[in-house]
Coordinates of C-alpha atoms and ligand atoms in Angstrom, one line a residue:
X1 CA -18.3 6.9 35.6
X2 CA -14.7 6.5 35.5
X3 CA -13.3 3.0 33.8
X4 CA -9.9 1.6 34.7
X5 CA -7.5 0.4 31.8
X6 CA -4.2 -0.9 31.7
X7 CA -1.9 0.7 29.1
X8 CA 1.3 -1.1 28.2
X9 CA 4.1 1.6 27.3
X10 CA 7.0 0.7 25.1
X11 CA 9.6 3.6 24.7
X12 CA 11.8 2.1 22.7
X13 CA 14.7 3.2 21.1
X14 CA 16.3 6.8 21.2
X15 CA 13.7 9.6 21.6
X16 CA 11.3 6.8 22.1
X17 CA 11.4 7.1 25.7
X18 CA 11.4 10.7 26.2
X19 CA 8.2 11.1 24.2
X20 CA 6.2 8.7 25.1
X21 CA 7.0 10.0 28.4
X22 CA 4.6 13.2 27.8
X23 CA 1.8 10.6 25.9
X24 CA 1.6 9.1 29.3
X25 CA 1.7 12.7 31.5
X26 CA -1.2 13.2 29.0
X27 CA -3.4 9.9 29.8
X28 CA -2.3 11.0 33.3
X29 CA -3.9 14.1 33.1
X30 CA -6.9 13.0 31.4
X31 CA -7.1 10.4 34.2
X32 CA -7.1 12.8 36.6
X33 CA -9.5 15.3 35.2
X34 CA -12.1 12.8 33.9
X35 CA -12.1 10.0 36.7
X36 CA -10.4 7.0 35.3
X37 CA -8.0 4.9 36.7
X38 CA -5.2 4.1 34.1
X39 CA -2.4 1.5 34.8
X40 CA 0.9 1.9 33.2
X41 CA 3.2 -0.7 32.9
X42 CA 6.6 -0.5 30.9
X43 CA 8.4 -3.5 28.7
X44 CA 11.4 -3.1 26.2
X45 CA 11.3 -3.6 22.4
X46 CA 13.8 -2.7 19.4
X47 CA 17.5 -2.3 20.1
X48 CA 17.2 -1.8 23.8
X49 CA 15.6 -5.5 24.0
X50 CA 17.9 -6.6 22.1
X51 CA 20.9 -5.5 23.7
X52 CA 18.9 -6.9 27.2
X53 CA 17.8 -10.2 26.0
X54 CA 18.5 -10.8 22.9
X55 CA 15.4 -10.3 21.4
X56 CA 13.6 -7.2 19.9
X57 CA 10.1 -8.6 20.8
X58 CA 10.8 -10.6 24.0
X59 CA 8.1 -12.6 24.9
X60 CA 7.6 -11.0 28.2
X61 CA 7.2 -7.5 26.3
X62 CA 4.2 -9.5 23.9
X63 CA 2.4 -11.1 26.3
X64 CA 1.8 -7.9 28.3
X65 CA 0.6 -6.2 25.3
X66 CA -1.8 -9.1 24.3
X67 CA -3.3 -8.7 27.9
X68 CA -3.5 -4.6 28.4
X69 CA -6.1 -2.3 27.2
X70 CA -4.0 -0.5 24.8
X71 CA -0.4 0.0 23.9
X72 CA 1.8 3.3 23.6
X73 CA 5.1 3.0 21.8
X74 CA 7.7 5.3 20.4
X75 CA 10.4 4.1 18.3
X76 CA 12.4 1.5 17.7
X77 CA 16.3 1.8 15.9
X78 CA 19.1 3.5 15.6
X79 CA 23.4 3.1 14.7
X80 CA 23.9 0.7 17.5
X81 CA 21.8 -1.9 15.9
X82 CA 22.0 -0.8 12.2
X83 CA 24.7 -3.4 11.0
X84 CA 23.2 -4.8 7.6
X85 CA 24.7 -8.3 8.6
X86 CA 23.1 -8.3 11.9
X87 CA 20.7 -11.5 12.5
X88 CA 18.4 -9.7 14.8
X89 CA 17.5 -6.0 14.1
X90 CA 15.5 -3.6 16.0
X91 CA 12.8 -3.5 13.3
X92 CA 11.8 -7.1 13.7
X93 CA 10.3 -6.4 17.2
X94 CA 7.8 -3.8 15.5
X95 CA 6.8 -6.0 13.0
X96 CA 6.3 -9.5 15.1
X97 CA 4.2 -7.1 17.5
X98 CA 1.9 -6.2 14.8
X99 CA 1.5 -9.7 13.6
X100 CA 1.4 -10.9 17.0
X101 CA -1.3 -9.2 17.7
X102 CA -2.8 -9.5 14.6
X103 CA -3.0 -5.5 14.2
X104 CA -4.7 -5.8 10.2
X105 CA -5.6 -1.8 9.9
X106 CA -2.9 1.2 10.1
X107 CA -4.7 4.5 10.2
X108 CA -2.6 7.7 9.7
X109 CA -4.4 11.0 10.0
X110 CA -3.0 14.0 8.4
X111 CA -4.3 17.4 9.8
X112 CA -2.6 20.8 9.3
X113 CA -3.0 23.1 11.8
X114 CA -3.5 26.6 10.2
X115 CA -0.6 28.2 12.3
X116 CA 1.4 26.0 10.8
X117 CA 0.9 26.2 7.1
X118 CA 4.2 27.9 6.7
X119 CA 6.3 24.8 8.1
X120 CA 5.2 22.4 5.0
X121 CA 7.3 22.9 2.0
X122 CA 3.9 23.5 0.1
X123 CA 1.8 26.1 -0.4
X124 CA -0.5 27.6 2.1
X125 CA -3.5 27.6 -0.5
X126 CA -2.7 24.1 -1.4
X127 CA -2.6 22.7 1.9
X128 CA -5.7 24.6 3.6
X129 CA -8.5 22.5 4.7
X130 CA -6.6 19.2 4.3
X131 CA -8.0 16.5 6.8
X132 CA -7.1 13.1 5.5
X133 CA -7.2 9.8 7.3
X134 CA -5.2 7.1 5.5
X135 CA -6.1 3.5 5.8
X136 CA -3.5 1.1 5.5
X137 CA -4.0 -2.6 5.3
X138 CA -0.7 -3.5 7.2
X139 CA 0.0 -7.5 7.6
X140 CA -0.9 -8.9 3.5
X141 CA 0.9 -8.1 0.5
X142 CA 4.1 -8.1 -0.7
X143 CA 6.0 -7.7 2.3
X144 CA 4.6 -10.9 3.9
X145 CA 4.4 -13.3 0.8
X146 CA 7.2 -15.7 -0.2
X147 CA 10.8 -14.5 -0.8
X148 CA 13.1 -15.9 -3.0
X149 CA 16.5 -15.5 -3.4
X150 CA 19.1 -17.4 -5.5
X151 CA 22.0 -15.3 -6.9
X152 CA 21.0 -14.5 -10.3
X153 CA 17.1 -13.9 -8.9
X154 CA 15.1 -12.4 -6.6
X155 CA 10.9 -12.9 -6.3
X156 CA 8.4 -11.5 -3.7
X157 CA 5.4 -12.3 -3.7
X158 CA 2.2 -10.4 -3.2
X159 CA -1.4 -12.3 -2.5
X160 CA -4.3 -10.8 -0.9
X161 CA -7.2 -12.5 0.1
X162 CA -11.1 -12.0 0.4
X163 CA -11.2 -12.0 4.0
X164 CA -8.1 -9.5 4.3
X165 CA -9.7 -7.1 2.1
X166 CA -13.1 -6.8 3.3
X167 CA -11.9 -6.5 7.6
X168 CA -9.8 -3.4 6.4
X169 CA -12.4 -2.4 4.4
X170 CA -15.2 -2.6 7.4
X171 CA -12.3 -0.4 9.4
X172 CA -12.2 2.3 6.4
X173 CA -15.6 2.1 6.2
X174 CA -16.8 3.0 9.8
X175 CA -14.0 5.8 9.9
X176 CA -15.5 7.5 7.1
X177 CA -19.1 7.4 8.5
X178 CA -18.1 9.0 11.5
X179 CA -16.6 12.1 8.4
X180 CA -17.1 13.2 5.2
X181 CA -18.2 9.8 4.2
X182 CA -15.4 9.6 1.1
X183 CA -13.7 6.6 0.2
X184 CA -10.8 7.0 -2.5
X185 CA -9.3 3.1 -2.4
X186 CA -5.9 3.0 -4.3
X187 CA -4.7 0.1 -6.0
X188 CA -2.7 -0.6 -9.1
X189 CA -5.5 -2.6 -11.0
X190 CA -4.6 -2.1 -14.5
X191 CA -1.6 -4.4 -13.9
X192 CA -2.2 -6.4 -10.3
X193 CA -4.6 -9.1 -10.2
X194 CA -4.5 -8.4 -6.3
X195 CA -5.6 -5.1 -7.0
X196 CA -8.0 -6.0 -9.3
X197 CA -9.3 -8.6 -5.8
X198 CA -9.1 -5.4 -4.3
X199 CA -11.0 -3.5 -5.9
X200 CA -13.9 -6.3 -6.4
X201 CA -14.0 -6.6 -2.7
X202 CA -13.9 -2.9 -1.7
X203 CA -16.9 -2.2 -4.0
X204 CA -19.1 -5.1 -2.6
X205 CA -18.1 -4.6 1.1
X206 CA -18.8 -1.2 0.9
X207 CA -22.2 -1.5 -1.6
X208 CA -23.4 -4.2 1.1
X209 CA -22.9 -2.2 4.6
X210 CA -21.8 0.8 3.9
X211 CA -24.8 2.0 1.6
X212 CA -23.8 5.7 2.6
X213 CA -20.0 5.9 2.0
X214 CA -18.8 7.3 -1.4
X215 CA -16.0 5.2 -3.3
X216 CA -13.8 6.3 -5.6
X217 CA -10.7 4.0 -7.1
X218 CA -8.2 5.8 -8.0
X219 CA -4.8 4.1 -9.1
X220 CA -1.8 4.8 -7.0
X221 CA 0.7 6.5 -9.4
X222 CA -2.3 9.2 -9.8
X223 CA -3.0 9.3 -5.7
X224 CA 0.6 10.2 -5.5
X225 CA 0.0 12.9 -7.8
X226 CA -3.3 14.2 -6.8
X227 CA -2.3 14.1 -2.7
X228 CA 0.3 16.7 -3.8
X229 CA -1.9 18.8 -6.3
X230 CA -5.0 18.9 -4.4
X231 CA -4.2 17.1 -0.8
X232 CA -8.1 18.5 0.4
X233 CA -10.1 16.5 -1.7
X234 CA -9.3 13.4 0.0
X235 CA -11.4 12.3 3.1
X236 CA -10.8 8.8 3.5
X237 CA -7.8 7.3 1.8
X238 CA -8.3 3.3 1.9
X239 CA -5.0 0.9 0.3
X240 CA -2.6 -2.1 0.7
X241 CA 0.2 -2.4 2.7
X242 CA 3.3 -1.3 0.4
X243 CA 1.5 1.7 -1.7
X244 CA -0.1 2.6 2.1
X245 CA 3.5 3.1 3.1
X246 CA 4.5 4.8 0.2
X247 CA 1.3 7.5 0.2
X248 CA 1.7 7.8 3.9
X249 CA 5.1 9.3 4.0
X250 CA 4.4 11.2 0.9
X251 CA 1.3 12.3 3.3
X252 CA 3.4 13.3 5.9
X253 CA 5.1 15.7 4.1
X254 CA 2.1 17.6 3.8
X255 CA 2.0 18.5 7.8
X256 CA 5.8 19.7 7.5
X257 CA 7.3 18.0 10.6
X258 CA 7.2 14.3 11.1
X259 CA 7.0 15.6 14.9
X260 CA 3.6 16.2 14.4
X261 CA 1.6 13.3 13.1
X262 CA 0.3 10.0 15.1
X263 CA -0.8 6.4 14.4
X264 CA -2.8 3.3 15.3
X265 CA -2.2 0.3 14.7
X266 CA -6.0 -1.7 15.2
X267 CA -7.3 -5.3 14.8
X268 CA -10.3 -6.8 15.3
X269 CA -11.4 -6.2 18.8
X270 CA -10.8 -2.6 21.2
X271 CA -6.6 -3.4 21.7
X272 CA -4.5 -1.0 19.4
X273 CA -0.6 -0.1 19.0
X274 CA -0.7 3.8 19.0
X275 CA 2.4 5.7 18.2
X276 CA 4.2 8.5 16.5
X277 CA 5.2 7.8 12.3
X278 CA 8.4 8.9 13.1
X279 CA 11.5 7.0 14.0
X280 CA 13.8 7.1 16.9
X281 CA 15.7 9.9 15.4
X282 CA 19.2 9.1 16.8
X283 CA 20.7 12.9 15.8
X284 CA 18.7 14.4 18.4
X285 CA 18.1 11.6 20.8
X286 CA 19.0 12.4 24.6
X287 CA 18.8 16.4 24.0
X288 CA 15.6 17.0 25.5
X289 CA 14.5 19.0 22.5
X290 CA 12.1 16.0 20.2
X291 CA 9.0 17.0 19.3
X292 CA 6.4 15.0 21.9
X293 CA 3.0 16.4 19.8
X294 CA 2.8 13.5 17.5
X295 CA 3.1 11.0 20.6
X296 CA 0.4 13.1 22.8
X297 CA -2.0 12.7 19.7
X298 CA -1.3 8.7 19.6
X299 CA -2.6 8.7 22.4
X300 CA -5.9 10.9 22.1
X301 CA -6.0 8.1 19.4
X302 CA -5.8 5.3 22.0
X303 CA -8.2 7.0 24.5
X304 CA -11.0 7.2 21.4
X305 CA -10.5 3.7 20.0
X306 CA -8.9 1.4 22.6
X307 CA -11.2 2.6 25.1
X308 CA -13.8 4.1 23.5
X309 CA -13.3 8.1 25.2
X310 CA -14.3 10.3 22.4
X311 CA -14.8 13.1 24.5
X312 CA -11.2 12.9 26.5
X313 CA -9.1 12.1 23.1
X314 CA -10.8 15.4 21.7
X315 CA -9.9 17.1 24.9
X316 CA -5.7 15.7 24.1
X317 CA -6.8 16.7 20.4
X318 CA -7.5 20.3 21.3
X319 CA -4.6 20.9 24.3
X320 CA -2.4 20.4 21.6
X321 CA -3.8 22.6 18.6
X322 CA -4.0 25.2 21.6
X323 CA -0.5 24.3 22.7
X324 CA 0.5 25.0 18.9
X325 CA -1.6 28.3 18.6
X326 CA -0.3 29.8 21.9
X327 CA 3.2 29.6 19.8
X328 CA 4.8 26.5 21.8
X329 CA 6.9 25.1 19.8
X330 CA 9.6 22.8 19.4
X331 CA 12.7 23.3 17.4
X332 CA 11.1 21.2 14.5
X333 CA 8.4 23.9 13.7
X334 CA 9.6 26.8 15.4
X335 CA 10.2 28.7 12.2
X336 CA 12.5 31.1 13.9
X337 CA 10.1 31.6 16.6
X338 CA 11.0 30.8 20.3
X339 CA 11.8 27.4 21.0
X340 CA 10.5 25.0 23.2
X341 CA 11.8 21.4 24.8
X342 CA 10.1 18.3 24.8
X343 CA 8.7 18.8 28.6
X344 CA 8.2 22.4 28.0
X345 CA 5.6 21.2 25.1
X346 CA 4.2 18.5 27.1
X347 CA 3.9 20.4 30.2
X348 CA 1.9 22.8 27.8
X349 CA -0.8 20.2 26.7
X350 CA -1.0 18.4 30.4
X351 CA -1.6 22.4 31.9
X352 CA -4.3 23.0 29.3
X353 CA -5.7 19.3 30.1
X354 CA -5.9 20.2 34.0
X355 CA -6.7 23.9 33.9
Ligands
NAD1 P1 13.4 9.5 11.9 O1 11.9 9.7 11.8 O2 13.9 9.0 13.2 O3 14.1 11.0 11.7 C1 14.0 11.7 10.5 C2 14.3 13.2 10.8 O4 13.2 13.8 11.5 C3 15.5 13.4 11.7 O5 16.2 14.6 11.3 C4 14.9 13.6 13.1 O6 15.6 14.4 14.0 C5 13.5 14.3 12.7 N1 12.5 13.9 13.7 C6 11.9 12.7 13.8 N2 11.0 12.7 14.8 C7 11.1 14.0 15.4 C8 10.4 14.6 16.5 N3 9.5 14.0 17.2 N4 10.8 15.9 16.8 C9 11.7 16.5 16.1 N5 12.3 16.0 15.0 C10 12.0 14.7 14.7 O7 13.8 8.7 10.7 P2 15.3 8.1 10.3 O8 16.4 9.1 10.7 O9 15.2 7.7 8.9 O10 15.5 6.8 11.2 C11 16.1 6.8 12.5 C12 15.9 5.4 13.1 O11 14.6 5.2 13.4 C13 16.4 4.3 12.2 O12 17.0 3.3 13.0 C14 15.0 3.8 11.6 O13 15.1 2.4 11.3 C15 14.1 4.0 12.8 N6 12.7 4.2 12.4 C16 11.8 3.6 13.3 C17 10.4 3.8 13.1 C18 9.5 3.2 14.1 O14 9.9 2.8 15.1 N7 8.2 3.1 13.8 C19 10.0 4.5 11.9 C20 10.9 5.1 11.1 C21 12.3 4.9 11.3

């Protein structure tokens, strides 16, 4: 039985648009093949809101999110908008999405193909068999608490509560059933008292409903270390919101192109904000030549936990890693290879989806 869902696309800024233009030939597809009946509706964020209405999160573009199904967006940013002394910045509309909708858990998976492993800058026999999902609590900490500024000061503050800890904590937890049921939580607890909250609250959330789930804590300056050193011990990677966007981007690193790697941005009920880590890349923006992969896997990510199709995200899942194996790449990770366009890659994964 087909289902019908309404998916709210936000391009954004720069290659925004032109990759999350294959994500939705890819939901298309999937449509298509499997039954369902997919509505797409487009809205603006980041500097292209701005420069229509003033605003990078209009109201118009929020209220369509709060209402659809699932949302696909691509990046925000870029010179135009970049002035330091600028009141309203493209950023802001990413950020007041994500609290607007009260998205709490940011999960990053990091998977290296093995035709690939020469594109990272580390070694092959370091890298093979990494399969990481990173868990990132993403509207608490330090980047949310107080500011303040006078001239000879500066404070942030960082609080965490119970009730913050434990939802991302329920989030990690169910991810990691459905793996290799590992938990490493990273804090700093030998000098945070949030951490030290943390790491209290991981340990009963997870002892209480997760009975199966290993934990480890591990503190972050050593995750940092260890995710370089041995990047395949990790299963599950659970942390707060500034040492989760630290480790991330360290993460990244490890799949070699920034083109490669998705996200979802989840709260508590079925609507999520899937899109690619990278940013709106403004030096190759308009050129047709972006790499769309890391979009196309946002949303396999969307199909499996917006609207619950395991078997058609798996499908997106394994277009691209065949996509990738049959040698189409983009300039990103052509390694010297032949090189392929943005439509050329996504017209490779929607073929594969509809042969
Ligand atoms: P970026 O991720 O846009 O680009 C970094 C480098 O990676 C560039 O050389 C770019 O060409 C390359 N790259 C990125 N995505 C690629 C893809 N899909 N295919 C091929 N190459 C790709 O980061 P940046 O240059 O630091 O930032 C550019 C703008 O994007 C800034 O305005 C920044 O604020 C914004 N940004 C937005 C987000 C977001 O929307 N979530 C995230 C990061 C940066």
């Amino acid at each position: 039985m087909g289902i019908k869902a309404t998916i709210v696309v936000l391009g954004g800024d720069g290659i925004g648009p032109e990759v999350t233009r294959e994500g939705v030939r890819a939901l298309q597809a999937i449509a298509s093949r499997y039954g369902h009946e997919f509505t797409f509706s487009e809205h603006v964020i980041g500097g292209a809101a701005i420069d229509e209405t003033q605003s990078a999160l209009p109201a118009k573009t929020l209220s369509a999110c709060g209402t659809a199904d699932a949302v696909l967006l691509g990046a925000v940013g870029g010179p135009k908008w970049s002035d330091p002394k600028a009141k309203i910045r493209p950023e802001q509309g990413l950020l007041a999405l994500r609290k607007g909708l009260n998205l709490f858990a940011n999960l990053r998976p990091v998977t290296i193909h093995p035709a690939l492993l020469d594109v990272s800058p580390l070694k092959p026999e370091v890298l093979r068999g990494t399969d990481i999902m990173v868990v990132r609590e993403l509207t608490g900490g330090i980047y949310f608490g107080e500011k303040r500024r006078t001239e000879d000061f500066a404070s942030d503050l960082c609080t965490y509560s119970v009730e913050e800890v434990t939802r991302v904590t329920r989030v990690a937890g169910r991810l990691a059933q459905g793996r290799r049921k590992r938990i490493v939580s990273v804090d700093k607890a030998n000098v945070l008292e949030t951490s030290r909250l943390w790491r209290a609250t991981v340990e009963a959330v997870l002892g209480a409903e997760f009975p199966d789930v290993e934990l480890e804590h591990m503190l972050v300056d050593s995750a940092a270390m260890h995710l370089i050193r041995k990047p395949s011990s990790f299963d599950v990677i659970l942390t707060e919101n500034m040492f989760g966007d630290i480790l991330t981007d360290e993460a990244s690193m490890l799949a070699g192109s920034l083109g490669l790697l998705p996200s979802a941005s989840l709260g508590a009920g079925k609507l999520g904000v899937y899109e690619p880590i990278h940013g709106s890349a403004p030096d190759i923006a308009g050129q047709g030549i972006a790499n769309p992969y890391a979009t196309m896997l946002s949303a396999a990510m969307l199909l499996r936990h917006s609207l619950g199709l395991n078997e058609e995200a798996a499908a997106v899942e394994k277009a691209v890693a065949a996509s990738i194996s049959a040698g189409v790449r983009t300039a990103d990770i052509a390694a010297g290879g032949a090189v392929a366009s943005t439509s050329n890659a996504g017209e490779a994964v929607v073929s594969r989806l509809l042969g």
